[in-house]
C-alpha positions as a printed Julia matrix, in Angstrom:
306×3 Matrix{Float64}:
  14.24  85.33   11.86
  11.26  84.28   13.2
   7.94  81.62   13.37
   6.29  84.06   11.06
   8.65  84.62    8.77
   9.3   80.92    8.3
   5.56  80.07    7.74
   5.64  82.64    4.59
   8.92  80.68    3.43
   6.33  77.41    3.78
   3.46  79.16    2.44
   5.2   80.09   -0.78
   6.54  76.54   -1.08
   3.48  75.17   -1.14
   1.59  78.02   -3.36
   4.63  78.79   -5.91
   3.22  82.28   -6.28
   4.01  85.11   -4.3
   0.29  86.52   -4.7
  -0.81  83.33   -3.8
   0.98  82.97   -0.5
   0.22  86.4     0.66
  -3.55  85.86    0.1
  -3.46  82.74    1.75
  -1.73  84.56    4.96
  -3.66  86.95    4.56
  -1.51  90.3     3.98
  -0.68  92.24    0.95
   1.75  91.5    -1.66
   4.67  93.3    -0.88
   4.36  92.77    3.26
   4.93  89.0     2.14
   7.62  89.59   -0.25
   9.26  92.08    2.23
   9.37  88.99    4.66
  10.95  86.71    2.34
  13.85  89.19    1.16
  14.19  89.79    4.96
  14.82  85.89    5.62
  17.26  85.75    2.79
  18.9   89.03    4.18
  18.98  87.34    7.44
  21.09  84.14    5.91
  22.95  85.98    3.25
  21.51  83.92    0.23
  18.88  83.38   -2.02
  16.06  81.06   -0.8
  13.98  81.13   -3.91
  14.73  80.63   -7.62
  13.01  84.14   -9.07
  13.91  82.72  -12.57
  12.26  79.9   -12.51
   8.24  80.03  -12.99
   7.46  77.72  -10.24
   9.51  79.74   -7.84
  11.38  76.44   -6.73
  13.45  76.63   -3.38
  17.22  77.11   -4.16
  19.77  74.45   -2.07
  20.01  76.52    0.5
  16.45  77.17    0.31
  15.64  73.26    0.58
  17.67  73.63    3.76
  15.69  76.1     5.57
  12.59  74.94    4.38
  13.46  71.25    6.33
  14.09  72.98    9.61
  11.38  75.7     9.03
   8.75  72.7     8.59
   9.99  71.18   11.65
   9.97  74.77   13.64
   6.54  75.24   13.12
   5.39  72.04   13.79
   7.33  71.97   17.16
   5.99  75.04   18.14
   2.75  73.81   17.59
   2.77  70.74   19.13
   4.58  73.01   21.96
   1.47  75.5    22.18
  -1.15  72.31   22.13
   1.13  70.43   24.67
   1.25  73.63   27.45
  -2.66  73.91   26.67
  -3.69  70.67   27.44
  -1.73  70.7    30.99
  -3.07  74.01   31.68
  -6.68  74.14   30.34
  -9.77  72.62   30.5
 -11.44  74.4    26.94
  -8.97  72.61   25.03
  -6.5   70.01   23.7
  -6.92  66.31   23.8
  -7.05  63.4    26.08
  -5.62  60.07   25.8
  -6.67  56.98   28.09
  -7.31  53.78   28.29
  -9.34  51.03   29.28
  -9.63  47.18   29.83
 -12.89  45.7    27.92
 -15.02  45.4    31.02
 -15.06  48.92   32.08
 -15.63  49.95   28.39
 -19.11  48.36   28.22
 -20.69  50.82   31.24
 -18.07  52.83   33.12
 -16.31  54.15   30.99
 -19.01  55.48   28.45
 -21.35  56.85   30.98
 -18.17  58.72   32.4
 -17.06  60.18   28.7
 -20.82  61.24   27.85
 -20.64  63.36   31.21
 -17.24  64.67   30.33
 -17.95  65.42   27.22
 -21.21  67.32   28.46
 -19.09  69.22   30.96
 -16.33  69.97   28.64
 -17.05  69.76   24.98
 -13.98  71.24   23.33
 -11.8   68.56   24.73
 -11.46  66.12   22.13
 -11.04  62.57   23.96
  -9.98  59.44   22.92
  -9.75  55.87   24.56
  -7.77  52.62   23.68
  -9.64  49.25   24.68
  -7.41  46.77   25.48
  -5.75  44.36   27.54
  -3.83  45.19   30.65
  -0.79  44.47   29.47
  -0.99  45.95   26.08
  -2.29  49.49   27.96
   0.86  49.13   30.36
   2.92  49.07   27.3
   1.08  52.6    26.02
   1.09  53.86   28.92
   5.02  53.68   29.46
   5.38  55.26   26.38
   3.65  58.04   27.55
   0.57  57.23   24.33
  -1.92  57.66   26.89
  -2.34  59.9    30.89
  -3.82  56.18   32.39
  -6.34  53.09   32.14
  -8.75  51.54   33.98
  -8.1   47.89   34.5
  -7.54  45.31   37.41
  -4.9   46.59   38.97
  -3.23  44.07   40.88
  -0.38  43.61   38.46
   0.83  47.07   39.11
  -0.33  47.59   43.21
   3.55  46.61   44.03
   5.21  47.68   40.88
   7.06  51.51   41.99
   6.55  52.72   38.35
   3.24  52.66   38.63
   0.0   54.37   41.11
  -2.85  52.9    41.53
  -6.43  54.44   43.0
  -9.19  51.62   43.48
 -12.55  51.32   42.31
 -15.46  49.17   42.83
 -13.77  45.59   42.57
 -16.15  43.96   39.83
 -17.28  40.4    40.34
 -15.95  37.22   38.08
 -18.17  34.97   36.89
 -19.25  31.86   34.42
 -21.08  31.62   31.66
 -23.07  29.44   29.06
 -25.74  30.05   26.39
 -29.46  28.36   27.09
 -29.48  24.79   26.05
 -25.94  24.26   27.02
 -25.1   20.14   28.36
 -23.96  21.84   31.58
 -27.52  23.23   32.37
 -28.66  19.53   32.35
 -26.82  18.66   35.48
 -28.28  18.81   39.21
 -24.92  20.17   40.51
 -21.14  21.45   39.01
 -18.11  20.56   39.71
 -14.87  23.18   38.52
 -13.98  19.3    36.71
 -17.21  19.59   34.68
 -15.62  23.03   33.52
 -13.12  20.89   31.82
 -14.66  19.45   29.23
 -15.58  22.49   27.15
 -13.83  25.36   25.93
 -13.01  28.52   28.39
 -13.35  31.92   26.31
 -12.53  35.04   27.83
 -10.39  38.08   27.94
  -6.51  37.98   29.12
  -7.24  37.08   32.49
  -5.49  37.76   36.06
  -2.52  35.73   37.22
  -4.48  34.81   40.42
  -7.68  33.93   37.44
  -5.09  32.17   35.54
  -3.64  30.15   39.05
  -6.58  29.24   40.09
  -7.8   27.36   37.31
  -4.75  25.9    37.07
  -4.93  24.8    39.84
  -8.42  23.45   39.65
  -7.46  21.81   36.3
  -4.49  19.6    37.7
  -2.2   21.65   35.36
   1.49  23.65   35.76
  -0.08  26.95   34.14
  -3.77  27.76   32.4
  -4.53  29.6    29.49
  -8.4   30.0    27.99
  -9.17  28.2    24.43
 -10.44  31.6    23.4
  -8.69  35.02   24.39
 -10.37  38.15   22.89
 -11.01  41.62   24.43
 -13.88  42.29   22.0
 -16.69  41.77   24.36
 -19.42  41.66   21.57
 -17.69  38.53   20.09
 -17.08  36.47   23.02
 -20.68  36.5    23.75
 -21.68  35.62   19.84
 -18.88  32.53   20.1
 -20.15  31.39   23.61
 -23.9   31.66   22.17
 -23.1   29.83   19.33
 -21.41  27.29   20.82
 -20.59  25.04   24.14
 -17.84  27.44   25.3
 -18.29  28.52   28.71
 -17.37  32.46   29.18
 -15.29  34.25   31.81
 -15.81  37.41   32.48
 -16.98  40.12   35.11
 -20.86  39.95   35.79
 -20.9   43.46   34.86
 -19.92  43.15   31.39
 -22.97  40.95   30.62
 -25.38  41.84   33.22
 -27.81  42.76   30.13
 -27.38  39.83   28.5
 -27.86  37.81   32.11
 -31.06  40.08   32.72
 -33.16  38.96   29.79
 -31.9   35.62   30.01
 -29.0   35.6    26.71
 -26.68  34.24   28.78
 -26.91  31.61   31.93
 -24.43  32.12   34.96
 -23.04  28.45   36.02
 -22.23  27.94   39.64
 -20.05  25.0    40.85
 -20.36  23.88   43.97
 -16.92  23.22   45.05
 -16.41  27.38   43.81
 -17.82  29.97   46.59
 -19.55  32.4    44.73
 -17.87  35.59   45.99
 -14.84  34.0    45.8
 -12.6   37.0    45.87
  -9.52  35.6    43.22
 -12.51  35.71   40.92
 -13.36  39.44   41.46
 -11.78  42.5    39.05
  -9.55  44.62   41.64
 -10.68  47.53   38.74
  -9.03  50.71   39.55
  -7.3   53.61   37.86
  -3.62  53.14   36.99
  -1.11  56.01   36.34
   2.72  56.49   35.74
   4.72  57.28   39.52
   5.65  60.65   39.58
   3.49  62.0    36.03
   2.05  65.07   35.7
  -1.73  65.01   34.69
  -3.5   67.36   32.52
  -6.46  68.96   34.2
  -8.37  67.09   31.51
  -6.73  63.72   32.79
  -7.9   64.59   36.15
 -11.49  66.05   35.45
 -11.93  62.39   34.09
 -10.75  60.64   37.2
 -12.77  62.56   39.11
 -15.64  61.84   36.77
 -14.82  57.88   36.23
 -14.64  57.92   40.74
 -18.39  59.19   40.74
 -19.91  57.43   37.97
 -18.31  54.25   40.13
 -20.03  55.45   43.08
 -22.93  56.34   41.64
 -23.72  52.81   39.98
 -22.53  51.25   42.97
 -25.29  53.31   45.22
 -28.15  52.35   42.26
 -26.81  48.45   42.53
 -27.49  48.61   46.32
């Protein structure tokens, strides 16, 4: 018995012809039929009803045809696996990223890989660092991009830095805040905070500034596109990384707010964005080419920025 022979026991399953089949492998007749008496020789029964007209599996032919289905398959998923960890011409790529890095980073570094190495079919999950931890320990994707300070001290985890990205506030034009001569973080207060899942040094700081035991934002969504619609259409002040919305900052969308009683390079409101990886993983070469390319796309927009 062997792969072959057990995709020509599938093949006729799913043609019900013997002619069929052997066209749709593409060899004669009686090659294929010689295969399937072979298999049947090979178990000592008959796999296939002759008598009936749709050539119906017998018992024991339901039997093999369960574990023949999942032979193939595993071998397949066994030849895509040991190409993707060994070449760069094919297979797949899984990663992920936080919703900051997806607005620039991350697609300036896939259109590059993707140049470099177009039969590499690549696909990224945007989403919240604690929802791409989750994937990641289940091995659904190689790593993410995301602050990484929840995971510098955890062991099942590696970390390599990037650029750290800088936090900032938001408003649209018109908003009551814009009124005022100066800010206090207590004029913050009165209006709705909308942002992404935020840091635990984010989330302890404006606790802290808000008299309360813990802080959570009004509005929590990692669809970029959507905070900035809410916090235009309303007096919701955004969080986010200046990065993100440096567009809509440039052509004057969106107004940064500075308090005065908040240093502006304060560095508990700065992404720590980096690369995060499972300890002790294997990456494909495809994994890595896109590490390498995510580190010099960093570098590169940090050189332009300067």
């Amino acid at each position: 018995m062997d792969l072959r022979q057990l995709r020509y026991f599938i093949a006729l399953n799913e043609h019900r012809s013997f002619v069929r089949a052997a066209d749709a492998m593409g060899i004669t007749q009686p090659a294929f039929s010689r295969s399937i008496q072979g298999l049947e020789q090979e178990f000592g029964c008959v796999l296939v009803d002759r008598g009936h007209k749709d050539l119906r599996p017998t018992p024991e032919g339901q039997v093999v045809l369960q574990h023949a289905l999942s032979l193939v398959h595993g071998a397949a998923l066994l030849s895509s696996e040991v190409t993707r960890m060994t070449k760069l011409d094919a297979g797949e790529l899984r990663f992920g990223c936080g919703p900051a890095p997806a607005v620039k980073l991350v697609p300036d570094a896939v259109a590059r890989f993707v140049n470099a190495h177009p039969k590499i079919r690549t696909r990224f999950q945007v989403d919240n660092w604690e929802t791409l931890s989750r994937s990641l320990s289940r091995e659904e994707i190689e790593f993410f991009i995301a602050d990484i300070r929840q995971f510098e001290a955890d062991p099942n985890f590696q970390t390599q830095a990037l650029t750290p990205k800088r936090g900032v506030f938001f408003c649209r034009p018109g908003h009551p805040l814009l009124a005022k001569d100066s800010l206090s973080t207590n004029d913050m207060f009165d209006y709705p905070l909308a942002s992404p899942l935020i840091s635990q040094g984010i989330r302890k700081l404006l606790a802290n500034l808000s008299g309360r035991m813990d802080f959570s934002p009004s509005i929590q969504t990692e669809h970029f596109a959507a905070l900035v619609k809410i916090v235009l259409q309303s007096n919701a002040i955004g969080v986010g990384t200046e990065e993100a919305f440096a567009e809509d900052l440039a052509r004057g969308a969106l107004v940064l707010l500075h308090w005065r009683n908040l240093p502006q390079n304060m560095e508990t409101m700065s992404a720590r964005c980096g690369i995060v990886s499972r300890t002790g993983s294997r990456l494909s070469p495809a994994a890595k080419a896109m590490i390498e390319m995510l580190v010099a796309v960093d570098r590169q927009e940090v050189d332009v920025a300067v």
